[in-house]
């Protein structure tokens, strides 16, 4: 009996051991991870679970549990793209322009929507109407949160296609009555000016900053150094247009802006200069505009007529009339221009005007009737430079 009882105990223990082994294996197979025997530490890199499993050490080895692939980390949902005024998706502004969560704030969204409408108007007509400007400024004054957001974007850069609206935004923020906004703009301008003193701008963004936030000396230096590629930049063109017509700017800066506009051979800049000529009061301003317009002859149909009007207006100071004649001298040949230059050469007492006229007549030197008139005029001409030009046209 004792032997039978001992055998029964042994059998019971073997059954219990087998059951616990099976339950332990099942627990390991269906657990979320390995059982850690020691304190929790950083785990080693997880091996590539796509690789083929290593063969068992022996056929007697128990089958291993299939590896558990860790779930991929949750990916943040992409931030909604901003839409440029033309309807295309615009990239997000980097850095400080984003909120901590990487999402566009409500204030930013309101600002971008209003600026998009302003930009459409600016691109359609070349300027923003007084009504639209006043409405935008009143809206900013009533929404301080958006106004401060606008200051942030003004200095860090507007996103996507809204960049050309930056000069407009700067002027609007200056005009509104928000002490906190004014103080923040002043602080940031002081920081920018310290940066601008170090060197001339090298990138379009640095050029924008120099024109918008630099002191008058820096602005004048940058305007005079503008390259042809800068002159097609919408932000640069808007700055030149605004500065050329700004009576509060120094004449040195305005003159530099007018000269730069003269280098932009487009019908838009010609129309702007013609408008400035119609309202220019001081002779020095009229002369500067005419000098810039002289480079637009043939680009805009109104330029030649404007120059002719100034030539025949003897009430204009001589410097104004000289620039007008110089402009005609570089105009494409026409019978009207040739006759005007001949009349000046025959009857104009000012030697500078006659020099400009004979310079333009070189374009017609192959015409026989001109050569006959010049032979007649040579006998009574007194200015040595005009005589030399006549001799050149007539030849040996």
Coordinates of C-alpha atoms in Angstrom, one line a residue:
X1 CA 0.0 0.0 0.0
X2 CA 2.8 2.4 0.9
X3 CA 4.4 1.8 -2.5
X4 CA 1.1 2.3 -4.3
X5 CA 0.6 5.6 -2.4
X6 CA 4.1 6.8 -3.3
X7 CA 3.6 6.0 -7.0
X8 CA 0.3 7.9 -7.0
X9 CA 2.0 10.9 -5.5
X10 CA 4.8 10.8 -8.1
X11 CA 2.2 10.5 -10.9
X12 CA 0.2 13.5 -9.5
X13 CA 3.4 15.6 -9.3
X14 CA 4.3 14.7 -12.9
X15 CA 0.9 15.7 -14.1
X16 CA 1.1 19.1 -12.2
X17 CA 4.6 19.8 -13.6
X18 CA 3.4 19.0 -17.2
X19 CA 0.4 21.2 -16.8
X20 CA 2.4 24.1 -15.5
X21 CA 4.9 23.8 -18.3
X22 CA 2.1 23.9 -20.9
X23 CA 0.4 26.9 -19.2
X24 CA 3.8 28.8 -19.0
X25 CA 4.5 28.3 -22.6
X26 CA 1.1 29.5 -23.6
X27 CA 1.5 32.6 -21.4
X28 CA 4.8 33.4 -23.1
X29 CA 3.4 32.9 -26.6
X30 CA 0.4 35.2 -26.0
X31 CA 2.1 37.9 -23.8
X32 CA 2.8 41.4 -25.2
X33 CA 6.5 41.0 -24.8
X34 CA 9.3 39.2 -23.1
X35 CA 9.4 38.5 -19.4
X36 CA 12.1 40.7 -17.8
X37 CA 14.0 38.9 -15.0
X38 CA 16.0 42.0 -14.0
X39 CA 15.2 45.7 -13.6
X40 CA 13.6 47.5 -16.5
X41 CA 16.3 49.0 -18.9
X42 CA 16.4 50.2 -22.4
X43 CA 16.0 47.2 -24.6
X44 CA 18.3 46.4 -27.5
X45 CA 17.3 46.9 -31.1
X46 CA 14.5 44.6 -32.2
X47 CA 15.8 42.2 -34.9
X48 CA 14.2 42.4 -38.3
X49 CA 11.1 40.3 -38.0
X50 CA 10.8 39.9 -41.8
X51 CA 14.0 37.9 -41.9
X52 CA 13.7 34.1 -42.2
X53 CA 13.8 32.5 -38.7
X54 CA 16.9 30.6 -37.7
X55 CA 16.6 26.8 -38.0
X56 CA 16.0 25.0 -34.7
X57 CA 19.1 23.6 -33.0
X58 CA 17.8 20.1 -33.2
X59 CA 14.7 18.3 -34.3
X60 CA 13.9 17.7 -30.7
X61 CA 13.8 21.4 -29.7
X62 CA 10.3 22.7 -29.0
X63 CA 8.8 24.9 -31.7
X64 CA 9.3 28.6 -30.9
X65 CA 6.4 31.1 -30.7
X66 CA 6.0 33.2 -33.8
X67 CA 7.6 36.6 -33.3
X68 CA 5.3 39.5 -32.5
X69 CA 5.8 42.5 -34.8
X70 CA 5.7 45.8 -32.8
X71 CA 3.0 48.2 -33.9
X72 CA 4.3 51.1 -36.0
X73 CA 4.5 54.5 -34.2
X74 CA 1.5 56.7 -34.7
X75 CA 2.1 59.2 -37.5
X76 CA 0.9 62.8 -36.9
X77 CA -1.7 63.8 -39.3
X78 CA -0.3 66.2 -41.9
X79 CA -1.0 69.9 -41.3
X80 CA -3.5 71.3 -43.7
X81 CA -1.8 73.0 -46.6
X82 CA -2.4 76.7 -47.0
X83 CA -3.9 77.8 -50.2
X84 CA -2.3 80.6 -52.3
X85 CA -4.5 83.2 -53.9
X86 CA -4.2 81.4 -57.2
X87 CA -5.8 78.3 -55.7
X88 CA -2.6 76.2 -55.5
X89 CA -1.4 74.6 -52.3
X90 CA 1.1 76.9 -50.7
X91 CA 3.9 75.6 -48.4
X92 CA 3.8 76.3 -44.7
X93 CA 6.0 79.0 -43.3
X94 CA 8.9 77.5 -41.3
X95 CA 10.0 78.1 -37.7
X96 CA 8.3 80.7 -35.6
X97 CA 5.5 81.1 -38.0
X98 CA 3.9 77.9 -36.9
X99 CA 2.0 77.2 -33.8
X100 CA 3.5 74.7 -31.2
X101 CA 1.2 72.0 -32.5
X102 CA 2.2 72.6 -36.1
X103 CA -1.3 73.7 -37.0
X104 CA -2.5 77.0 -38.4
X105 CA -4.1 79.1 -35.7
X106 CA -7.5 80.7 -36.2
X107 CA -5.8 84.2 -36.2
X108 CA -3.3 83.0 -38.9
X109 CA -6.2 81.6 -41.1
X110 CA -8.1 84.9 -40.8
X111 CA -5.0 86.9 -41.8
X112 CA -4.2 84.7 -44.8
X113 CA -7.8 84.9 -46.1
X114 CA -7.8 88.7 -46.0
X115 CA -4.3 89.0 -47.5
X116 CA -5.2 86.6 -50.3
X117 CA -8.0 89.0 -51.3
X118 CA -5.7 92.0 -51.1
X119 CA -3.1 90.2 -53.3
X120 CA -5.7 89.5 -56.0
X121 CA -6.5 93.2 -56.1
X122 CA -2.9 94.2 -56.1
X123 CA -2.0 91.9 -59.0
X124 CA -5.1 93.0 -61.0
X125 CA -4.5 96.8 -60.8
X126 CA -1.0 97.2 -59.5
X127 CA -2.2 98.9 -56.3
X128 CA -4.7 98.5 -53.5
X129 CA -7.7 100.9 -53.4
X130 CA -8.1 103.3 -50.5
X131 CA -11.3 101.6 -49.5
X132 CA -9.7 98.2 -49.3
X133 CA -6.8 99.6 -47.4
X134 CA -9.0 101.3 -44.9
X135 CA -11.2 98.2 -44.4
X136 CA -8.2 96.0 -43.8
X137 CA -6.6 98.4 -41.3
X138 CA -10.0 98.8 -39.4
X139 CA -10.2 95.0 -39.2
X140 CA -6.7 94.7 -37.8
X141 CA -7.4 97.3 -35.2
X142 CA -10.5 95.4 -34.0
X143 CA -8.6 92.1 -33.8
X144 CA -5.4 92.5 -31.7
X145 CA -4.6 88.8 -31.8
X146 CA -4.5 88.8 -35.5
X147 CA -2.5 92.0 -35.6
X148 CA 0.2 90.5 -33.5
X149 CA 0.2 87.4 -35.6
X150 CA 0.6 89.6 -38.6
X151 CA 3.7 91.2 -37.1
X152 CA 5.2 87.7 -36.6
X153 CA 4.6 86.9 -40.2
X154 CA 5.8 90.3 -41.4
X155 CA 9.3 89.6 -40.0
X156 CA 9.5 85.8 -40.5
X157 CA 8.0 85.7 -44.0
X158 CA 4.5 85.2 -45.3
X159 CA 3.8 81.6 -46.6
X160 CA 3.3 80.5 -50.1
X161 CA 2.2 83.0 -52.7
X162 CA 1.4 85.7 -50.2
X163 CA 4.9 87.2 -50.2
X164 CA 4.1 90.1 -52.6
X165 CA 1.6 91.4 -50.0
X166 CA 4.3 91.9 -47.4
X167 CA 4.9 95.7 -48.2
X168 CA 1.2 96.3 -48.0
X169 CA 1.0 94.5 -44.6
X170 CA 3.9 96.5 -43.3
X171 CA 2.2 99.8 -44.1
X172 CA -1.1 98.7 -42.7
X173 CA 0.5 97.7 -39.4
X174 CA 2.3 101.0 -39.1
X175 CA -1.0 102.9 -39.8
X176 CA -3.2 101.2 -37.2
X177 CA -3.6 102.4 -33.6
X178 CA -2.4 99.5 -31.6
X179 CA 0.4 100.4 -29.1
X180 CA 1.4 96.8 -28.5
X181 CA 1.8 96.2 -32.3
X182 CA 3.7 99.5 -32.7
X183 CA 6.1 98.5 -29.9
X184 CA 6.7 95.0 -31.3
X185 CA 7.4 96.4 -34.8
X186 CA 9.9 98.9 -33.3
X187 CA 11.7 96.2 -31.4
X188 CA 12.0 93.9 -34.4
X189 CA 13.1 96.7 -36.7
X190 CA 15.9 97.6 -34.3
X191 CA 17.0 93.9 -34.4
X192 CA 16.8 93.8 -38.2
X193 CA 18.8 97.0 -38.6
X194 CA 21.6 95.7 -36.6
X195 CA 21.7 92.7 -38.9
X196 CA 21.6 94.9 -42.0
X197 CA 24.6 96.9 -41.0
X198 CA 26.8 93.9 -41.3
X199 CA 26.7 93.5 -45.1
X200 CA 24.7 94.0 -48.3
X201 CA 21.8 91.5 -48.8
X202 CA 22.7 88.4 -50.7
X203 CA 19.3 86.7 -51.0
X204 CA 15.9 87.9 -52.1
X205 CA 14.6 87.6 -48.5
X206 CA 17.5 89.8 -47.2
X207 CA 16.8 92.3 -50.0
X208 CA 13.1 92.5 -48.9
X209 CA 14.2 93.0 -45.2
X210 CA 16.6 95.8 -46.2
X211 CA 14.0 97.6 -48.2
X212 CA 11.2 97.3 -45.7
X213 CA 13.1 97.7 -42.4
X214 CA 16.4 99.3 -43.2
X215 CA 17.2 102.9 -42.3
X216 CA 17.1 105.4 -45.3
X217 CA 20.8 105.1 -45.9
X218 CA 20.6 101.3 -46.2
X219 CA 17.5 101.5 -48.3
X220 CA 19.1 104.0 -50.7
X221 CA 22.3 101.9 -51.0
X222 CA 20.3 98.7 -51.7
X223 CA 18.0 100.4 -54.3
X224 CA 21.0 101.7 -56.2
X225 CA 22.6 98.2 -56.2
X226 CA 19.5 96.3 -57.4
X227 CA 20.3 93.7 -60.0
X228 CA 18.1 93.0 -63.1
X229 CA 16.8 89.9 -61.4
X230 CA 15.7 92.0 -58.4
X231 CA 13.7 94.3 -60.6
X232 CA 11.2 91.6 -61.5
X233 CA 10.6 90.7 -57.9
X234 CA 7.0 91.7 -57.0
X235 CA 8.0 92.9 -53.5
X236 CA 10.9 95.0 -54.8
X237 CA 8.6 96.6 -57.5
X238 CA 5.9 97.4 -54.9
X239 CA 8.5 99.0 -52.7
X240 CA 9.8 101.1 -55.7
X241 CA 6.3 102.2 -56.7
X242 CA 5.4 103.2 -53.2
X243 CA 8.7 105.0 -52.4
X244 CA 8.8 106.9 -55.7
X245 CA 5.4 108.4 -55.0
X246 CA 5.9 109.0 -51.2
X247 CA 6.3 112.7 -50.5
X248 CA 7.4 111.9 -46.9
X249 CA 10.5 110.0 -48.2
X250 CA 13.8 111.9 -48.7
X251 CA 14.4 113.1 -52.3
X252 CA 17.6 111.1 -52.5
X253 CA 15.6 107.9 -51.8
X254 CA 12.8 108.8 -54.1
X255 CA 15.2 109.7 -56.9
X256 CA 16.9 106.3 -56.5
X257 CA 13.5 104.6 -56.7
X258 CA 12.5 106.5 -59.8
X259 CA 15.8 105.7 -61.5
X260 CA 15.4 102.0 -60.6
X261 CA 11.9 102.1 -62.2
X262 CA 13.5 103.4 -65.3
X263 CA 15.5 100.2 -65.6
X264 CA 12.3 98.2 -65.5
X265 CA 11.3 98.1 -69.2
X266 CA 7.7 97.2 -68.9
X267 CA 4.4 98.9 -69.8
X268 CA 3.4 98.8 -66.1
X269 CA 6.4 100.9 -65.0
X270 CA 6.0 103.2 -68.0
X271 CA 2.3 103.8 -67.0
X272 CA 3.4 104.5 -63.4
X273 CA 6.1 107.0 -64.5
X274 CA 3.6 108.8 -66.9
X275 CA 1.2 109.2 -63.9
X276 CA 4.0 110.6 -61.8
X277 CA 5.0 113.0 -64.6
X278 CA 1.4 114.3 -64.7
X279 CA 1.5 115.2 -61.0
X280 CA 5.2 116.1 -60.5
X281 CA 5.5 119.6 -59.2
X282 CA 9.2 120.4 -58.8
X283 CA 11.4 120.6 -61.9
X284 CA 14.0 118.3 -60.4
X285 CA 11.2 115.6 -60.0
X286 CA 10.0 116.1 -63.5
X287 CA 13.5 115.8 -64.8
X288 CA 14.1 112.6 -62.9
X289 CA 10.9 111.1 -64.2
X290 CA 11.7 112.1 -67.8
X291 CA 15.1 110.5 -67.5
X292 CA 13.5 107.3 -66.4
X293 CA 10.8 107.5 -69.1
X294 CA 13.4 107.9 -71.8
X295 CA 14.2 104.2 -71.4
X296 CA 10.6 103.3 -72.0
X297 CA 10.3 104.8 -75.5
X298 CA 8.8 102.1 -77.7
X299 CA 7.5 100.1 -74.6
X300 CA 4.4 102.3 -74.0
X301 CA 2.6 104.3 -76.7
X302 CA 2.2 107.3 -74.4
X303 CA 5.8 107.9 -73.7
X304 CA 6.8 109.5 -77.0
X305 CA 3.9 111.9 -76.9
X306 CA 4.8 112.9 -73.3
X307 CA 8.3 113.6 -74.3
X308 CA 7.2 115.7 -77.3
X309 CA 4.9 117.7 -75.0
X310 CA 7.8 118.6 -72.7
X311 CA 10.1 119.6 -75.6
X312 CA 7.6 122.1 -77.0
X313 CA 6.6 123.5 -73.6
X314 CA 9.0 126.5 -73.3
X315 CA 7.6 127.2 -69.9
X316 CA 9.5 124.1 -68.6
X317 CA 13.0 124.6 -67.1
X318 CA 15.9 123.7 -69.5
X319 CA 16.9 120.6 -67.5
X320 CA 13.4 119.2 -68.0
X321 CA 13.4 119.9 -71.7
X322 CA 16.9 118.4 -72.1
X323 CA 15.9 115.1 -70.6
X324 CA 12.9 115.1 -72.9
X325 CA 15.0 115.7 -76.0
X326 CA 17.5 113.0 -74.9
X327 CA 14.5 110.6 -74.6
X328 CA 13.4 111.4 -78.1
X329 CA 17.0 110.9 -79.4
X330 CA 16.8 107.3 -78.2
X331 CA 13.3 106.6 -79.6
X332 CA 12.6 104.3 -82.5
X333 CA 12.8 106.4 -85.8
X334 CA 9.7 108.2 -87.0
X335 CA 9.0 111.1 -89.2
X336 CA 7.5 113.1 -86.3
X337 CA 10.6 112.7 -84.1
X338 CA 13.0 113.5 -87.0
X339 CA 11.2 116.7 -87.8
X340 CA 11.1 117.7 -84.1
X341 CA 14.8 117.2 -83.7
X342 CA 15.5 119.2 -86.9
X343 CA 13.4 122.1 -85.6
X344 CA 15.4 122.1 -82.4
X345 CA 18.7 122.0 -84.3
X346 CA 17.6 125.0 -86.5
X347 CA 16.0 127.3 -83.9
X348 CA 16.9 126.3 -80.4
X349 CA 19.4 128.7 -78.7
X350 CA 20.5 126.3 -75.9
X351 CA 23.6 124.3 -77.1
X352 CA 22.7 121.3 -74.8
X353 CA 19.4 120.9 -76.6
X354 CA 21.0 121.1 -80.0
X355 CA 23.6 118.5 -78.9
X356 CA 20.8 116.1 -77.8
X357 CA 19.0 116.8 -81.1
X358 CA 21.9 116.1 -83.4
X359 CA 22.6 112.9 -81.4
X360 CA 19.2 111.6 -82.2
X361 CA 19.5 112.6 -85.9
X362 CA 22.3 110.1 -86.3
X363 CA 19.5 107.5 -86.6
X364 CA 18.5 109.2 -89.9
X365 CA 21.9 109.8 -91.4
X366 CA 21.2 107.7 -94.5
X367 CA 18.3 110.0 -95.5
X368 CA 19.3 112.4 -98.3
X369 CA 17.0 115.3 -97.2
X370 CA 18.6 115.3 -93.8
X371 CA 22.0 115.5 -95.2
X372 CA 21.0 118.6 -97.3
X373 CA 19.7 120.4 -94.3
X374 CA 22.8 119.6 -92.3
X375 CA 25.1 121.0 -95.0
X376 CA 23.1 124.3 -94.7
X377 CA 23.2 124.4 -90.9
X378 CA 26.9 123.6 -90.7
X379 CA 27.8 127.1 -91.9
X380 CA 26.0 128.9 -89.0
X381 CA 26.5 126.4 -86.2
X382 CA 28.8 127.7 -83.4
X383 CA 29.0 124.8 -80.9
X384 CA 32.1 122.6 -81.6
X385 CA 30.3 119.4 -80.3
X386 CA 27.3 119.9 -82.7
X387 CA 29.7 120.7 -85.5
X388 CA 31.7 117.4 -84.9
X389 CA 28.4 115.5 -84.9
X390 CA 27.3 117.0 -88.1
X391 CA 30.7 116.2 -89.7
X392 CA 30.3 112.6 -88.5
X393 CA 26.9 112.3 -90.1
X394 CA 28.0 113.8 -93.4
X395 CA 31.2 111.8 -93.6
X396 CA 34.3 112.7 -95.6

